[in-house]
PDB file of C-alpha atoms in Angstrom:
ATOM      1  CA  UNK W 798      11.096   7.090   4.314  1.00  0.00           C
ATOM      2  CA  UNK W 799      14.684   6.583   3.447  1.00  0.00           C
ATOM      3  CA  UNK W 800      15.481   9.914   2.875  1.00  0.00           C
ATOM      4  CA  UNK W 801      14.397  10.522   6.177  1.00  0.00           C
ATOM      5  CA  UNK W 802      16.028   8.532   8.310  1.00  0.00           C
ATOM      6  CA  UNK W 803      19.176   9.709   6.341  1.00  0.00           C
ATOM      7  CA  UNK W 804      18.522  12.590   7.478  1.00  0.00           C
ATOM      8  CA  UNK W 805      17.791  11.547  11.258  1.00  0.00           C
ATOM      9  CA  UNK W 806      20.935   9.757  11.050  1.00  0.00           C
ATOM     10  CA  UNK W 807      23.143  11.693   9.902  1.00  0.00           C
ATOM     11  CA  UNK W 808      23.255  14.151  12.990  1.00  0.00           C
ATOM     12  CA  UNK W 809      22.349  17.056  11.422  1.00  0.00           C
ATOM     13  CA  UNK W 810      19.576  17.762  13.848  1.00  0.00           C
ATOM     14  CA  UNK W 811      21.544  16.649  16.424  1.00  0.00           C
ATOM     15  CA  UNK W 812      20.299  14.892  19.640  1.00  0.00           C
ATOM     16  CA  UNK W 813      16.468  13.927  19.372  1.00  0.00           C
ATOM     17  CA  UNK W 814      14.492  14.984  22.263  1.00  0.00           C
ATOM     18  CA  UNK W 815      10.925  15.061  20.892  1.00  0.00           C
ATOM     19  CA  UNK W 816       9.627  13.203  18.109  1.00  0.00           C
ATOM     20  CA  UNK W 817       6.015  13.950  17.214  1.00  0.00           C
ATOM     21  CA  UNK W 818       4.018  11.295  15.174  1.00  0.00           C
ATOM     22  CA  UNK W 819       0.513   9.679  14.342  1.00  0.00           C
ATOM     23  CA  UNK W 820      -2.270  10.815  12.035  1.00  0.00           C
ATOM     24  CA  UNK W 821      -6.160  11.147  11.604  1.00  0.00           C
ATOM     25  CA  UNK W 822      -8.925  10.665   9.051  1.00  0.00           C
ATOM     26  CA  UNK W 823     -11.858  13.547   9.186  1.00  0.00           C
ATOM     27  CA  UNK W 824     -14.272  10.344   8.190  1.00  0.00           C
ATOM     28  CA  UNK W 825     -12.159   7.052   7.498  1.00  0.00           C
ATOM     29  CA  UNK W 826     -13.924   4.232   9.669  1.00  0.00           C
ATOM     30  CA  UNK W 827     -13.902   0.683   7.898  1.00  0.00           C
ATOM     31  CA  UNK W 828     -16.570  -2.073   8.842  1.00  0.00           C
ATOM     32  CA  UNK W 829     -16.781  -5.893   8.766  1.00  0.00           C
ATOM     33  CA  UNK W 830     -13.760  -7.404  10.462  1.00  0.00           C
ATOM     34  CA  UNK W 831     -12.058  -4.158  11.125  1.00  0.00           C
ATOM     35  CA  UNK W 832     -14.278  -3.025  14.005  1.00  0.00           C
ATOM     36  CA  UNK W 833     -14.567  -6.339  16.129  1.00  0.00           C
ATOM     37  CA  UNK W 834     -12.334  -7.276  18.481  1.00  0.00           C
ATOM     38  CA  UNK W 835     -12.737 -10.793  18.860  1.00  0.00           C
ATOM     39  CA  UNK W 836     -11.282 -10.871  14.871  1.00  0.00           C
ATOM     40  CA  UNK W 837      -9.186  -7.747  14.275  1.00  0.00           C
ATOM     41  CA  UNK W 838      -7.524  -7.769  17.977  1.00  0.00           C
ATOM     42  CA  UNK W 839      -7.615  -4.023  17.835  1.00  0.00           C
ATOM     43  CA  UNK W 840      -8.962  -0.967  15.683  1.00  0.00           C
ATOM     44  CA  UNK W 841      -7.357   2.130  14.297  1.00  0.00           C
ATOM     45  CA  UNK W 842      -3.690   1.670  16.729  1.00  0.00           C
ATOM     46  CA  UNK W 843      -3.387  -2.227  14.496  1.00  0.00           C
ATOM     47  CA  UNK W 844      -4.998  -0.482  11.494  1.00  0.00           C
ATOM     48  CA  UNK W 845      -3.226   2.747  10.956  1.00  0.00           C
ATOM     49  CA  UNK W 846      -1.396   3.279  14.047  1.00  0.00           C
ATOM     50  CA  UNK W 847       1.222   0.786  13.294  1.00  0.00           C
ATOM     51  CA  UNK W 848       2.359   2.690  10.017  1.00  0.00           C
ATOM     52  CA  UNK W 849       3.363   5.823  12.453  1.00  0.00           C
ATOM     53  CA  UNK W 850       4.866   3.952  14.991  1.00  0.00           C
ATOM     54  CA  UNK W 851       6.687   2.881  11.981  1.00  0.00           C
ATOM     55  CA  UNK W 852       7.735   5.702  10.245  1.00  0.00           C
ATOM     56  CA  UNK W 853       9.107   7.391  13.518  1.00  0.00           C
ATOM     57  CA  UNK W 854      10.959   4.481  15.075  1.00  0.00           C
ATOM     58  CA  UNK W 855      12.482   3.610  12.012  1.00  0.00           C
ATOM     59  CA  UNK W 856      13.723   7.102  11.728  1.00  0.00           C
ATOM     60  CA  UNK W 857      15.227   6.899  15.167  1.00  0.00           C
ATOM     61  CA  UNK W 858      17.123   3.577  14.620  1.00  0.00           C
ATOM     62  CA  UNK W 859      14.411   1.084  16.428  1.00  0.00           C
ATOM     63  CA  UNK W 860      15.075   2.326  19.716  1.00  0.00           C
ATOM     64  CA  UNK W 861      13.678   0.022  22.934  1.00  0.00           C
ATOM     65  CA  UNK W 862      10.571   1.610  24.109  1.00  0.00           C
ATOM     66  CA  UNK W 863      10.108   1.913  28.067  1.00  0.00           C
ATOM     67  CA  UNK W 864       6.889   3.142  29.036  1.00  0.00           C
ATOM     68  CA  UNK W 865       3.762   4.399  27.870  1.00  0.00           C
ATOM     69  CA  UNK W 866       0.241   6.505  29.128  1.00  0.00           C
ATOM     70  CA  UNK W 867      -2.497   6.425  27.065  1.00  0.00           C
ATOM     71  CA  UNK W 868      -5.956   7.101  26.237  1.00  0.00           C
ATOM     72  CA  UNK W 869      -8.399   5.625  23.873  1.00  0.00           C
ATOM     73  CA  UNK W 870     -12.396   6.066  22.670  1.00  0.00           C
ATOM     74  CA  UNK W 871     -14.454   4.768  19.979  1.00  0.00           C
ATOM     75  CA  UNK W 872     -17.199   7.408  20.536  1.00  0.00           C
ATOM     76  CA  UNK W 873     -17.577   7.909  16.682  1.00  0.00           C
ATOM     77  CA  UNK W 874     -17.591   4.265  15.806  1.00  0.00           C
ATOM     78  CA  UNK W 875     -20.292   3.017  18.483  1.00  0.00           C
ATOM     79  CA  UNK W 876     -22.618   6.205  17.255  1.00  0.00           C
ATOM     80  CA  UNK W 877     -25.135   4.946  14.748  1.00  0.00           C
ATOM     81  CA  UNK W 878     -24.772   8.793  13.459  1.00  0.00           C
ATOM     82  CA  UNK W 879     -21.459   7.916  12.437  1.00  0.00           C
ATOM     83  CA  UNK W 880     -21.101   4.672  11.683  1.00  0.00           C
ATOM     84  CA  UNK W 881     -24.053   1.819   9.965  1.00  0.00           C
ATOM     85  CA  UNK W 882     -22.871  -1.007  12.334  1.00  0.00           C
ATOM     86  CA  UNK W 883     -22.435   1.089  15.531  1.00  0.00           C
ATOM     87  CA  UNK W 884     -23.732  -1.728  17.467  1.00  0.00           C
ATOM     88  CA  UNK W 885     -21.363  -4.570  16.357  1.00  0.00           C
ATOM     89  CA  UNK W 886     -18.467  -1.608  16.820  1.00  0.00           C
ATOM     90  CA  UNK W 887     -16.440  -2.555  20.024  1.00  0.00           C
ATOM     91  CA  UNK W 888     -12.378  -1.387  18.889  1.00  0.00           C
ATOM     92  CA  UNK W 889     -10.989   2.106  19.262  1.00  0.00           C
ATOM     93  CA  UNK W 890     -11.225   4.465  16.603  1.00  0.00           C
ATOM     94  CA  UNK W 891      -9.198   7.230  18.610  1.00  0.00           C
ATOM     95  CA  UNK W 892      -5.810   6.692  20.958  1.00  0.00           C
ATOM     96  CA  UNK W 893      -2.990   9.490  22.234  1.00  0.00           C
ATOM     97  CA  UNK W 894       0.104   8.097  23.847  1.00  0.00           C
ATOM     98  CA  UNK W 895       3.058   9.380  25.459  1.00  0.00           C
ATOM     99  CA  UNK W 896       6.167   7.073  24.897  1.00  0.00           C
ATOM    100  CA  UNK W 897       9.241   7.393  26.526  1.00  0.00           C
ATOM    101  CA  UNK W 898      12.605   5.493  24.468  1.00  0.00           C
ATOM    102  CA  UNK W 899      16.027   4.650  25.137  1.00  0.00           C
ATOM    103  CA  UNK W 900      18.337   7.487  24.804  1.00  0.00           C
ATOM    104  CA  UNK W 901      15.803   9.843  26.516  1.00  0.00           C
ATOM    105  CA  UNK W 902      13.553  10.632  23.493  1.00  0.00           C
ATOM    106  CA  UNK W 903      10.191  11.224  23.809  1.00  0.00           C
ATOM    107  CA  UNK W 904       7.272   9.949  21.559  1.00  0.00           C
ATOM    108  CA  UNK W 905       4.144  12.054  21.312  1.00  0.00           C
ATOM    109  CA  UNK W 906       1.985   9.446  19.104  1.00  0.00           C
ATOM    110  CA  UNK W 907      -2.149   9.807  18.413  1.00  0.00           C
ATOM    111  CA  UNK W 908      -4.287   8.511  15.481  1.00  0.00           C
ATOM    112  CA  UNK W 909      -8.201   8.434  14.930  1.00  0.00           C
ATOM    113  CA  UNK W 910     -10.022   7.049  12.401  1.00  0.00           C
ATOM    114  CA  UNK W 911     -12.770   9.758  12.558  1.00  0.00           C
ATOM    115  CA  UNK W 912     -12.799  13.063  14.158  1.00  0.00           C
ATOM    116  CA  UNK W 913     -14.047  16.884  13.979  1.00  0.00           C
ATOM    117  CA  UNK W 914     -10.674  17.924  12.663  1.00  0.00           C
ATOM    118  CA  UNK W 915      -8.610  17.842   9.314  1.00  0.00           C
ATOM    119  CA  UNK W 916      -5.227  16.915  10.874  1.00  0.00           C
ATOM    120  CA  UNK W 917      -3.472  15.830  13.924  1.00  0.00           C
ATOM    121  CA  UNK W 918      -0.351  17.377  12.477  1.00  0.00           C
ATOM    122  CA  UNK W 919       2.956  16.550  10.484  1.00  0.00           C
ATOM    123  CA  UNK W 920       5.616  14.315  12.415  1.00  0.00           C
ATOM    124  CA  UNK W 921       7.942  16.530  13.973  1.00  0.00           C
ATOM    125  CA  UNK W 922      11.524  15.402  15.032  1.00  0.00           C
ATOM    126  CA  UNK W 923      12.817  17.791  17.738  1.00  0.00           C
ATOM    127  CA  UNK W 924      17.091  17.660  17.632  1.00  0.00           C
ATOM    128  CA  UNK W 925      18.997  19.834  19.995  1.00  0.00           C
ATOM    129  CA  UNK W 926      20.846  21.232  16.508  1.00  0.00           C
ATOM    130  CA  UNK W 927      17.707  21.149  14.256  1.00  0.00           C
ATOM    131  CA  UNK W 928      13.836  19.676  13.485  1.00  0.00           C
ATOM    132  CA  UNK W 929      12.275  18.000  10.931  1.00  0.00           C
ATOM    133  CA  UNK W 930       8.931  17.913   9.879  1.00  0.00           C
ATOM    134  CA  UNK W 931       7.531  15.430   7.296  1.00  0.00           C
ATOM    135  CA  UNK W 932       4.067  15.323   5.724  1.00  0.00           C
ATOM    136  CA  UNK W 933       2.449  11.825   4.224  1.00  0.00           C
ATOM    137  CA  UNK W 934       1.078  12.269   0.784  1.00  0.00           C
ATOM    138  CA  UNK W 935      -2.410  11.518  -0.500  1.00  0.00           C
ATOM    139  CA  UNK W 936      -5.505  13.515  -0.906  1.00  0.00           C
ATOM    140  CA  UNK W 937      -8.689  13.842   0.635  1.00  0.00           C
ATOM    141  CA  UNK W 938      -9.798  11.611   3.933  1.00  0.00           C
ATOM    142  CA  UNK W 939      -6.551   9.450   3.571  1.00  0.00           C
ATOM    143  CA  UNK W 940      -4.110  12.892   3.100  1.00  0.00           C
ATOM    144  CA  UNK W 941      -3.088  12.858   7.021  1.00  0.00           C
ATOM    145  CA  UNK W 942      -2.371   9.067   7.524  1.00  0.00           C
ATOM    146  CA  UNK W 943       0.786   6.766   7.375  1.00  0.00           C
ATOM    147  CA  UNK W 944      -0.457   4.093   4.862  1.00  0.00           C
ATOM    148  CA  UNK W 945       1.197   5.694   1.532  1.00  0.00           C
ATOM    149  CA  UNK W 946       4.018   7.473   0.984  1.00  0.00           C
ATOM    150  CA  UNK W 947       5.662  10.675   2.421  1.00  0.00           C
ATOM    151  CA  UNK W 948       4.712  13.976   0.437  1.00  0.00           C
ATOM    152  CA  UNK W 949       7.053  16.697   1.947  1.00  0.00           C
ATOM    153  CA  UNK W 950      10.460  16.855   3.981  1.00  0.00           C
ATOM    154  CA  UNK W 951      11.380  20.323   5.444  1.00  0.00           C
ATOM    155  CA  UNK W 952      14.716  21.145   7.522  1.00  0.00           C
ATOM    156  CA  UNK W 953      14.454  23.996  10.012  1.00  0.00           C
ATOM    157  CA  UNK W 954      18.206  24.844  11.300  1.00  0.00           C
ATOM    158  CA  UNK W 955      19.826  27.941  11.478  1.00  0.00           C
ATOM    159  CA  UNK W 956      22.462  29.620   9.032  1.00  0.00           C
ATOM    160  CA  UNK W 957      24.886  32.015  10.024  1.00  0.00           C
ATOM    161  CA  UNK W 958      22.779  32.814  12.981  1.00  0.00           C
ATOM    162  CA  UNK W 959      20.575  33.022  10.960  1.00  0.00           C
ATOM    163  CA  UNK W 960      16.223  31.159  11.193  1.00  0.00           C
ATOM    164  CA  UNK W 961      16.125  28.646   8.147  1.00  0.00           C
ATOM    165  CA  UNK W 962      13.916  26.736   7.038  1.00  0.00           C
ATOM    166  CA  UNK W 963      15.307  24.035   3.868  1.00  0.00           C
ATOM    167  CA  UNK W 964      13.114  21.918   1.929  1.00  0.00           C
ATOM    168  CA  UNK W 965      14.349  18.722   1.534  1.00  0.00           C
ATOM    169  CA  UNK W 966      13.739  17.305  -2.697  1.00  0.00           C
ATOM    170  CA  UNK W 967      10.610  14.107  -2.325  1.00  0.00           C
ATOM    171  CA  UNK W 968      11.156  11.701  -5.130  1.00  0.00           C
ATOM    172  CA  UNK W 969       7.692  10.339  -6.424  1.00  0.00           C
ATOM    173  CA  UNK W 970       8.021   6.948  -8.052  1.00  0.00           C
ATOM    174  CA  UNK W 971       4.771   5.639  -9.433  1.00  0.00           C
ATOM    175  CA  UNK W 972       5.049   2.253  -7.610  1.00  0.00           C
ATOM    176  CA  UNK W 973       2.199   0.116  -6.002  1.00  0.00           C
ATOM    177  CA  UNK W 974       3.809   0.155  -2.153  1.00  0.00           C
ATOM    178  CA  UNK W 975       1.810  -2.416  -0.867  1.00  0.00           C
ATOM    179  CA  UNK W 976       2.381  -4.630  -3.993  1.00  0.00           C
ATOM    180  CA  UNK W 977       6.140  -4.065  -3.415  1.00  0.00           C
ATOM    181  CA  UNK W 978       5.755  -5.431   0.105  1.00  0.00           C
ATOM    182  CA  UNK W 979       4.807  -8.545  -0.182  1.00  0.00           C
ATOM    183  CA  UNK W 980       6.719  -9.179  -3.162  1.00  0.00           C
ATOM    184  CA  UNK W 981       9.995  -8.144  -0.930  1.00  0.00           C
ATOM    185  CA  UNK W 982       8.321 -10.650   1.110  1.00  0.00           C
ATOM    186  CA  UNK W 983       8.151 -13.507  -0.829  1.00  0.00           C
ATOM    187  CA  UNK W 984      11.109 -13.058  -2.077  1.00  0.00           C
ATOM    188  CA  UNK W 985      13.047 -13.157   0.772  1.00  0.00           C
ATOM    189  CA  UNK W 986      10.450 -16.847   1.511  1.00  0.00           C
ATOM    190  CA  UNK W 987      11.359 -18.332  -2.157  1.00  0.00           C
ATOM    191  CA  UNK W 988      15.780 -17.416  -2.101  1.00  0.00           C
ATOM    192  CA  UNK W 989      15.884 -17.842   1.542  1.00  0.00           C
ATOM    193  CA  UNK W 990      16.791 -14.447   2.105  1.00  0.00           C
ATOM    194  CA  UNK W 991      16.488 -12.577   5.433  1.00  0.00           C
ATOM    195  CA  UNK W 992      12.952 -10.812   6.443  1.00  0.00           C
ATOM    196  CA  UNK W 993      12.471  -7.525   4.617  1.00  0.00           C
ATOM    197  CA  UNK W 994      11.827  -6.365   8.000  1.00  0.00           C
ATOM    198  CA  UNK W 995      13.482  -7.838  10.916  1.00  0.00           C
ATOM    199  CA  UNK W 996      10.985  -8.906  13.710  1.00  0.00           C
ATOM    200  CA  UNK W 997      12.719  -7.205  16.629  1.00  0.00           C
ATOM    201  CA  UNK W 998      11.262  -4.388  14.916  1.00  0.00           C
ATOM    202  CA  UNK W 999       8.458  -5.735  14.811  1.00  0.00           C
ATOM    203  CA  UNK W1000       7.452  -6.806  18.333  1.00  0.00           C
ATOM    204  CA  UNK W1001       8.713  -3.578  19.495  1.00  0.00           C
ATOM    205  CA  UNK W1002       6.197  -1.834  16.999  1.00  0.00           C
ATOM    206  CA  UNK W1003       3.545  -4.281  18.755  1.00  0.00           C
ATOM    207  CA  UNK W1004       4.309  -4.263  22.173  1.00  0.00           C
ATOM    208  CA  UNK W1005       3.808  -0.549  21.966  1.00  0.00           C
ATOM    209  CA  UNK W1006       0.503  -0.654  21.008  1.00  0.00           C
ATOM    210  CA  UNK W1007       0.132  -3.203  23.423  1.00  0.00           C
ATOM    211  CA  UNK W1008       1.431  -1.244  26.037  1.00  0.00           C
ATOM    212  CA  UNK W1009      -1.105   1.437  25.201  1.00  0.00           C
ATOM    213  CA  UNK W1010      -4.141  -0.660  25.480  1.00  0.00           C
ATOM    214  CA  UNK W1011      -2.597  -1.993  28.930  1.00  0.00           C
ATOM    215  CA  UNK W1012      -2.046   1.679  30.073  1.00  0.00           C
ATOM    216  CA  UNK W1013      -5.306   2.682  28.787  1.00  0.00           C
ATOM    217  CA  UNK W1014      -7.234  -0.019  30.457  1.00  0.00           C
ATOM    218  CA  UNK W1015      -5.713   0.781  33.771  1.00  0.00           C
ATOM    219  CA  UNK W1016      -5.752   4.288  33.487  1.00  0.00           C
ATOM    220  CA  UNK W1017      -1.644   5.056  34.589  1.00  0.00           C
ATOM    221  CA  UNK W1018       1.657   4.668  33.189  1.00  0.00           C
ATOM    222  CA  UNK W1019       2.942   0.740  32.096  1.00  0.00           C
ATOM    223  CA  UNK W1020       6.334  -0.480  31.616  1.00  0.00           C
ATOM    224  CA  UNK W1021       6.834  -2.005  28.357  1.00  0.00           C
ATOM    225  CA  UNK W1022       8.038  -5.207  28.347  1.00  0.00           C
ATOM    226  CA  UNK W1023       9.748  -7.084  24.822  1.00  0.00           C
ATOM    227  CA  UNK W1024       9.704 -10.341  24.705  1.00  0.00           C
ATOM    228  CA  UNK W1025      12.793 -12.170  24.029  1.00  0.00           C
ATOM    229  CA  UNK W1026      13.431 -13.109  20.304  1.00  0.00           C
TER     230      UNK W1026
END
């Protein structure tokens, strides 16, 4: 993730126009508390959505998000085909956005929990001067999700004129990532230390997604309003 928002930042694609993000699992629907509302507040936008969202604003710098359209379903997850407690199953379990951000970028973003499909794509940043596009690793159901680590980079620029595509080096550290994070966590709680993450970023990861259940509900573009911190 660091290594690409070095990258991002460092103006070698120059001006981002597009940026392309999200994910999907072929069959990757959780039960219990994950698929009722009244408990989890959402389904796979709060479960696996928010990783994307994530990875690509990060990347960008955390810029302010202005509007959003967007769709969502749960036709997989209220199916008792599909899923054992279809009828306790009232969250989404698939969503596509369109986000629009400061500094006129926009944000193609979709995720699904289940679907006839085995990816919804790599996330893509279009720059004026260059793209990017960036695979998460893993294997099986969970290979085309944001909840592990990144598992290719590649650079596509041109060279002397030239169409070139450069693949950027992945270091793999044998780490447990989510053990890391809340250790960075509890750190920062025990010296006093600033938030691992600062929460600006974090309400505008969250008022995204609530923007898209807003936009979804009503069935037309929302503003997207941050709340003041």
């Amino acid at each position: 993730m660091k290594t690409v928002k070095e990258i991002v930042g460092s103006g070698k694609l120059g001006d981002i126009y597009y940026v392309q993000t999200g994910g999907g699992r072929r069959r990757g629907m959780p039960g219990g508390t994950f698929i009722r509302k009244d408990l989890a507040g959402a389904g796979a936008m709060a479960d696996i959505g928010c990783y994307s969202l994530d990875m690509a604003l990060n990347a960008l710098g955390y810029p302010n998000p202005l509007s959003v359209t967007a769709s969502i379903s749960n036709h997989f997850g209220t199916s008792p085909t599909y899923h054992k407690e279809a009828d306790q199953f009232d969250v989404e379990d698939f969503g596509a956005a369109f986000i629009r951000l400061e500094g006129g970028i926009a944000l193609d973003f979709k995720i699904s929990w289940a679907m006839h499909m085995d990816t919804l794509g790599a996330t893509q940043f279009l720059g004026k001067d260059g793209g990017l596009k960036v695979t998460p690793a893993g294997s099986g159901p969970w290979s085309g999700v944001w909840d592990g680590g990144v598992g290719s980079i590649t650079l596509f620029h041109d060279v002397l004129g030239r169409l070139s595509e450069t693949s950027i080096p992945v270091e793999q550290h044998q780490l447990d990532i989510f053990y890391e994070k809340v250790r960075d966590f509890v750190v920062a709680i025990k010296e006093n230390k600033p938030a691992p993450i600062p929460s600006k970023q974090i309400l505008k990861n969250q008022a995204i997604i609530d923007g898209i259940f807003q936009s979804a509900e009503i069935r037309r573009e929302v503003e997207i309003l941050l709340p003041e911190v």
